[in-house]
Each structure stands twice: as structure tokens, then as C-alpha cells.
CSV table of C-alpha atoms in Angstrom, one decimal:
chain,number,residue,atom,x,y,z
A,8,UNK,CA,30.2,-169.7,-26.3
A,9,UNK,CA,33.7,-171.0,-26.6
A,10,UNK,CA,34.2,-173.9,-29.0
A,11,UNK,CA,37.4,-176.3,-28.5
A,12,UNK,CA,38.1,-179.2,-30.0
A,13,UNK,CA,40.3,-181.7,-28.0
A,14,UNK,CA,41.4,-184.6,-29.3
A,15,UNK,CA,41.2,-187.7,-26.9
A,16,UNK,CA,44.5,-187.6,-24.4
A,17,UNK,CA,45.4,-184.2,-25.7
A,18,UNK,CA,43.1,-182.1,-22.8
A,19,UNK,CA,45.4,-181.5,-20.0
A,20,UNK,CA,43.7,-180.9,-16.3
A,21,UNK,CA,44.5,-177.2,-16.5
A,22,UNK,CA,42.7,-176.1,-19.9
A,23,UNK,CA,39.7,-178.3,-19.0
A,24,UNK,CA,39.2,-176.5,-15.5
A,25,UNK,CA,40.5,-173.3,-17.8
A,26,UNK,CA,37.9,-173.8,-20.3
A,27,UNK,CA,35.1,-174.9,-16.6
A,28,UNK,CA,36.1,-171.7,-15.5
A,29,UNK,CA,35.3,-169.6,-18.6
A,30,UNK,CA,32.2,-171.0,-19.5
A,31,UNK,CA,31.4,-170.3,-15.9
A,32,UNK,CA,32.5,-166.2,-15.9
A,33,UNK,CA,30.2,-166.3,-20.0
A,34,UNK,CA,27.4,-167.8,-17.8
A,35,UNK,CA,27.8,-165.0,-15.4
A,36,UNK,CA,28.1,-162.4,-17.2
A,37,UNK,CA,24.7,-163.4,-19.6
A,38,UNK,CA,23.1,-164.1,-16.5
A,39,UNK,CA,23.9,-160.7,-15.0
A,40,UNK,CA,23.4,-158.7,-18.5
A,41,UNK,CA,19.4,-160.6,-18.2
A,42,UNK,CA,19.0,-159.3,-15.4
A,43,UNK,CA,20.4,-155.2,-16.3
A,44,UNK,CA,18.2,-155.7,-19.6
A,45,UNK,CA,15.3,-156.8,-17.0
A,46,UNK,CA,16.1,-154.0,-14.6
A,47,UNK,CA,16.8,-151.3,-18.0
A,48,UNK,CA,13.3,-152.6,-19.1
A,49,UNK,CA,11.8,-151.7,-15.8
A,50,UNK,CA,13.0,-148.0,-15.2
A,51,UNK,CA,12.2,-147.2,-18.6
A,52,UNK,CA,8.7,-148.6,-17.7
A,53,UNK,CA,8.7,-146.1,-14.5
A,54,UNK,CA,9.9,-143.4,-17.4
A,55,UNK,CA,7.1,-143.4,-19.2
A,56,UNK,CA,4.8,-143.8,-16.0
A,57,UNK,CA,6.5,-140.6,-14.8
A,58,UNK,CA,6.1,-138.9,-17.7
A,59,UNK,CA,2.5,-139.4,-17.6
A,60,UNK,CA,1.9,-138.5,-14.6
A,61,UNK,CA,3.3,-135.5,-15.0
A,62,UNK,CA,1.6,-134.6,-17.3
A,63,UNK,CA,-1.8,-135.2,-16.2
A,64,UNK,CA,-0.8,-133.2,-13.2
A,65,UNK,CA,0.2,-130.6,-15.0
A,66,UNK,CA,-2.9,-130.9,-17.0
A,67,UNK,CA,-4.6,-131.1,-13.5
A,68,UNK,CA,-3.1,-127.9,-12.6
A,69,UNK,CA,-4.0,-126.0,-15.5
A,70,UNK,CA,-7.4,-126.7,-15.6
A,71,UNK,CA,-7.5,-125.6,-12.1
A,72,UNK,CA,-5.6,-122.3,-12.9
A,73,UNK,CA,-8.8,-121.7,-16.2
A,74,UNK,CA,-11.3,-122.8,-13.1
A,75,UNK,CA,-9.6,-120.1,-10.7
A,76,UNK,CA,-9.8,-117.2,-13.5
A,77,UNK,CA,-13.2,-118.7,-14.2
A,78,UNK,CA,-14.4,-118.0,-10.9
A,79,UNK,CA,-12.9,-114.8,-10.0
A,80,UNK,CA,-13.1,-112.6,-14.0
A,81,UNK,CA,-15.7,-111.3,-16.4
A,82,UNK,CA,-16.0,-114.1,-19.2
A,83,UNK,CA,-16.7,-111.3,-21.3
A,84,UNK,CA,-14.1,-108.4,-20.9
A,85,UNK,CA,-11.5,-111.0,-18.6
A,86,UNK,CA,-11.5,-108.0,-16.0
A,87,UNK,CA,-12.2,-109.1,-12.5
A,88,UNK,CA,-15.6,-109.9,-11.5
A,89,UNK,CA,-17.5,-108.6,-8.1
A,90,UNK,CA,-16.3,-111.3,-5.6
A,91,UNK,CA,-12.4,-110.6,-6.5
A,92,UNK,CA,-13.2,-107.0,-6.5
A,93,UNK,CA,-14.7,-107.2,-3.3
A,94,UNK,CA,-11.7,-109.5,-1.9
A,95,UNK,CA,-9.7,-106.8,-3.1
A,96,UNK,CA,-11.2,-103.9,-1.7
A,97,UNK,CA,-11.4,-105.5,1.9
A,98,UNK,CA,-8.0,-106.4,1.8
A,99,UNK,CA,-7.0,-102.6,1.0
A,100,UNK,CA,-8.8,-101.7,3.5
A,101,UNK,CA,-7.6,-103.6,6.0
A,102,UNK,CA,-4.0,-102.5,5.0
A,103,UNK,CA,-5.4,-98.5,4.8
A,104,UNK,CA,-6.4,-98.6,8.4
A,105,UNK,CA,-3.4,-100.2,9.5
A,106,UNK,CA,-1.4,-97.1,7.3
A,107,UNK,CA,-3.7,-94.9,7.5
A,108,UNK,CA,-3.8,-94.5,3.9
A,109,UNK,CA,-6.2,-92.5,1.6
A,110,UNK,CA,-8.1,-94.5,-1.2
A,111,UNK,CA,-11.1,-94.3,-3.0
A,112,UNK,CA,-13.4,-96.1,-5.2
A,113,UNK,CA,-15.0,-95.1,-8.3
A,114,UNK,CA,-18.3,-95.9,-9.6
A,115,UNK,CA,-18.7,-96.2,-13.6
A,116,UNK,CA,-21.4,-95.9,-15.8
A,117,UNK,CA,-21.8,-96.1,-19.9
A,118,UNK,CA,-23.6,-93.3,-20.8
A,119,UNK,CA,-26.6,-94.2,-22.7
A,120,UNK,CA,-25.8,-97.4,-23.9
A,121,UNK,CA,-28.9,-99.4,-23.6
A,122,UNK,CA,-29.3,-97.6,-27.1
A,123,UNK,CA,-26.8,-99.4,-29.1
A,124,UNK,CA,-27.6,-102.7,-27.5
A,125,UNK,CA,-31.4,-101.4,-29.4
A,126,UNK,CA,-30.0,-100.4,-32.4
A,127,UNK,CA,-27.5,-103.0,-32.8
A,128,UNK,CA,-28.1,-105.7,-31.1
A,129,UNK,CA,-25.8,-107.2,-28.3
A,130,UNK,CA,-23.4,-109.0,-30.2
A,131,UNK,CA,-22.3,-105.1,-31.3
A,132,UNK,CA,-23.0,-104.3,-27.4
A,133,UNK,CA,-20.6,-106.6,-26.2
A,134,UNK,CA,-17.6,-105.7,-28.6
A,135,UNK,CA,-17.9,-102.5,-27.4
A,136,UNK,CA,-18.0,-103.5,-23.5
A,137,UNK,CA,-14.9,-105.4,-24.7
A,138,UNK,CA,-12.6,-102.2,-26.6
A,139,UNK,CA,-13.5,-100.0,-23.6
A,140,UNK,CA,-12.6,-102.6,-20.7
A,141,UNK,CA,-9.5,-103.2,-23.0
A,142,UNK,CA,-8.9,-99.2,-22.8
A,143,UNK,CA,-9.6,-98.8,-18.8
A,144,UNK,CA,-7.1,-102.1,-18.2
A,145,UNK,CA,-4.7,-99.8,-20.1
A,146,UNK,CA,-5.4,-97.0,-17.7
A,147,UNK,CA,-5.3,-99.2,-14.5
A,148,UNK,CA,-1.9,-98.2,-12.0
A,149,UNK,CA,-0.3,-101.0,-10.8
A,150,UNK,CA,-1.6,-101.8,-7.6
A,151,UNK,CA,-5.5,-101.0,-8.4
A,152,UNK,CA,-8.1,-103.4,-9.1
A,153,UNK,CA,-11.0,-102.2,-12.4
A,154,UNK,CA,-13.0,-104.8,-12.2
A,155,UNK,CA,-16.7,-105.4,-14.4
A,156,UNK,CA,-19.3,-104.8,-12.3
A,157,UNK,CA,-22.4,-105.8,-14.4
A,158,UNK,CA,-23.8,-105.2,-17.7
A,159,UNK,CA,-22.6,-101.4,-18.5
A,160,UNK,CA,-21.3,-100.5,-14.9
A,161,UNK,CA,-17.3,-101.2,-13.8
A,162,UNK,CA,-16.0,-100.3,-10.4
A,163,UNK,CA,-12.1,-98.9,-10.1
A,164,UNK,CA,-10.0,-99.6,-6.6
A,165,UNK,CA,-7.6,-97.1,-6.0
A,166,UNK,CA,-4.6,-97.6,-3.5
A,167,UNK,CA,-2.8,-95.3,-1.8
A,168,UNK,CA,-3.9,-91.6,-3.8
A,169,UNK,CA,-2.3,-89.2,-2.0
A,170,UNK,CA,-5.0,-86.4,-2.6
A,171,UNK,CA,-7.5,-86.0,-4.7
A,172,UNK,CA,-6.5,-83.9,-7.6
A,173,UNK,CA,-4.5,-87.8,-8.7
A,174,UNK,CA,-8.2,-89.5,-8.4
A,175,UNK,CA,-9.7,-86.0,-10.6
A,176,UNK,CA,-6.6,-86.8,-12.6
A,177,UNK,CA,-7.4,-90.8,-12.8
A,178,UNK,CA,-11.5,-89.8,-13.2
A,179,UNK,CA,-10.6,-87.0,-16.4
A,180,UNK,CA,-8.1,-89.6,-18.0
A,181,UNK,CA,-10.3,-92.9,-18.2
A,182,UNK,CA,-13.7,-90.6,-19.0
A,183,UNK,CA,-10.8,-89.6,-22.3
A,184,UNK,CA,-9.6,-93.0,-22.7
A,185,UNK,CA,-14.0,-94.2,-22.8
A,186,UNK,CA,-15.1,-91.1,-25.1
A,187,UNK,CA,-12.6,-92.3,-28.2
A,188,UNK,CA,-14.5,-93.3,-30.8
A,189,UNK,CA,-14.8,-96.8,-32.1
A,190,UNK,CA,-15.3,-98.3,-35.5
A,191,UNK,CA,-17.9,-101.3,-35.0
A,192,UNK,CA,-19.0,-103.8,-37.3
A,193,UNK,CA,-22.9,-103.7,-38.1
A,194,UNK,CA,-24.9,-106.0,-40.5
A,195,UNK,CA,-24.5,-103.1,-43.2
A,196,UNK,CA,-20.4,-102.5,-42.3
A,197,UNK,CA,-19.3,-100.5,-40.3
A,198,UNK,CA,-19.9,-97.7,-38.0
A,199,UNK,CA,-18.0,-94.9,-35.7
A,200,UNK,CA,-20.0,-94.8,-32.2
A,201,UNK,CA,-18.3,-92.7,-29.0
A,202,UNK,CA,-19.5,-93.1,-25.8
A,203,UNK,CA,-19.3,-91.3,-23.3
A,204,UNK,CA,-19.2,-92.1,-18.9
A,205,UNK,CA,-20.4,-91.3,-15.9
A,206,UNK,CA,-18.4,-91.2,-12.9
A,207,UNK,CA,-18.9,-91.4,-9.0
A,208,UNK,CA,-16.0,-91.5,-6.5
A,209,UNK,CA,-16.2,-92.2,-2.6
A,210,UNK,CA,-13.3,-91.5,-0.8
A,211,UNK,CA,-11.8,-93.4,2.1
A,212,UNK,CA,-12.6,-92.6,5.0
A,213,UNK,CA,-14.7,-89.7,4.7
A,214,UNK,CA,-17.0,-91.4,2.5
A,215,UNK,CA,-17.4,-94.7,4.2
A,216,UNK,CA,-14.9,-96.8,6.2
A,217,UNK,CA,-16.8,-99.8,4.9
A,218,UNK,CA,-16.5,-101.7,1.4
A,219,UNK,CA,-20.5,-101.7,1.3
A,220,UNK,CA,-20.6,-98.4,1.9
A,221,UNK,CA,-17.8,-97.0,-0.6
A,222,UNK,CA,-19.7,-98.7,-3.0
A,223,UNK,CA,-23.1,-97.6,-1.8
A,224,UNK,CA,-22.0,-93.5,-1.5
A,225,UNK,CA,-19.7,-93.4,-5.3
A,226,UNK,CA,-22.9,-95.1,-6.7
A,227,UNK,CA,-25.0,-92.5,-5.6
A,228,UNK,CA,-22.2,-89.7,-6.7
A,229,UNK,CA,-21.9,-91.5,-10.5
A,230,UNK,CA,-26.1,-91.0,-10.3
A,231,UNK,CA,-25.3,-87.4,-9.6
A,232,UNK,CA,-22.8,-87.2,-12.3
A,233,UNK,CA,-25.1,-88.4,-14.5
A,234,UNK,CA,-27.4,-86.2,-13.6
A,235,UNK,CA,-25.3,-82.9,-13.6
A,236,UNK,CA,-23.3,-84.1,-17.0
A,237,UNK,CA,-20.3,-83.4,-15.4
A,238,UNK,CA,-18.4,-85.8,-15.9
A,239,UNK,CA,-17.8,-87.4,-12.5
A,240,UNK,CA,-18.5,-86.3,-9.3
A,241,UNK,CA,-17.5,-87.2,-5.3
A,242,UNK,CA,-19.8,-88.5,-2.9
A,243,UNK,CA,-18.7,-85.2,-0.3
């Protein structure tokens, strides 16, 4: 506020008017400043509220992703589960029929895996499965799907295989990866385990044109590979 001291008779009409205008302007400036402060506080509150909402949205989105991943992947190995494998198999079949592609399904079983659980316990067995799952991931082609079917069984969907020689090469590569020795911790130290696998292979379209038929025939071929100890066997 302006403060001016004038003696009686000194104040002139022009000065008084100027002072009045100055005071009015000052009041308006103060009012505008107060109003701006109110607006700024409101904006700050809105920004804080927006940040809270964005954080809540990010949390909900992350929770949804975690839930979706859990619903479609095996909890122990992180591999796709049956539901996701079947979905990709159905999609692969539709693509193969449309584009006249050849594709294959491998049914894998670990030989004598029950002995590991019975001898060393299920914790060791789970560690073995996790190690093998990691090796299977490393040997899965980009567009293919490796899944844990259950227990010590795995399914592998191979898209656009070209010819059976390519499938044989992949089957041998997987068998070698699984058979590599692995050190596991046990109660009294550690032990080196070597595990073999049996693989059954069904090929679309000659071994089946549906997901059910391809899995069933690959399963049968796996038992043939296990019986003959050949490592792998084709359904046909």
C-alpha cells in the first residue's frame, strides 16, 4: 500500500485522484494475485491427483499382466502351459491349412525321472525340471512354442518345418541338450545327474489335421521311442 502524508491544503485534486487510482490498481493486482494463487493450488491438486491415478493405472495394468502370464504359463518352469500351447497349436493349424505349410508336434518325456524324485526328493526334481526347461528354451526356434505339458512331459510346436530332416536335426539337438550333465545340490553335498529323453513326433497333415490327433499320435510315437530306446520316433 502506498503511504503519502500531505499537510492540509497541500493535496491537489490531481494527486488525490492519482492516489485513489493507484490504490484501486493495487487492490486489483492483489485480488488477481490471490485468485492466481487459488488457481495454482487447484492445478497442483489436479496434478497430484493425476499422478496418483497414473500410478494406480500402472499398478492395475501390471497386476493384469502378471495374472495373464500366470494363467498361460507353468509356475515352476515359466514355459507356456497347456492352454497357451493349445491356442498356438490351433492358430498354427489354421495358418498351415491356409498356406499349405508342413508343421510338427514333438511329445517329450524324461526317462526314469521318477527315480530322481524318489531318490533325492521333489525339490531336487523341481530344480532338474527348471534346468531342463531353460535348455529347451535355448533350443526353441523363434516362432515355435515349447511348453510343459505336465510332470516331466513337454510339448514342442514346430511351424513351417520344410522337411523331416529338419525335424530330426532339432530332435537330436534337444536330446543332446537334455542329456548334458547337471550338478544339483542334495542333502550331503551335490551330485551330477545325466537325464535322457524320449521324443515322439507327429507331422501335419499326414499324422493328423487336428490338435487332438497330432498330440495323441506324437504321444504314441514317444512311447515307441521309449520302448526302442531310439531317442525319437515318428508317428508314421
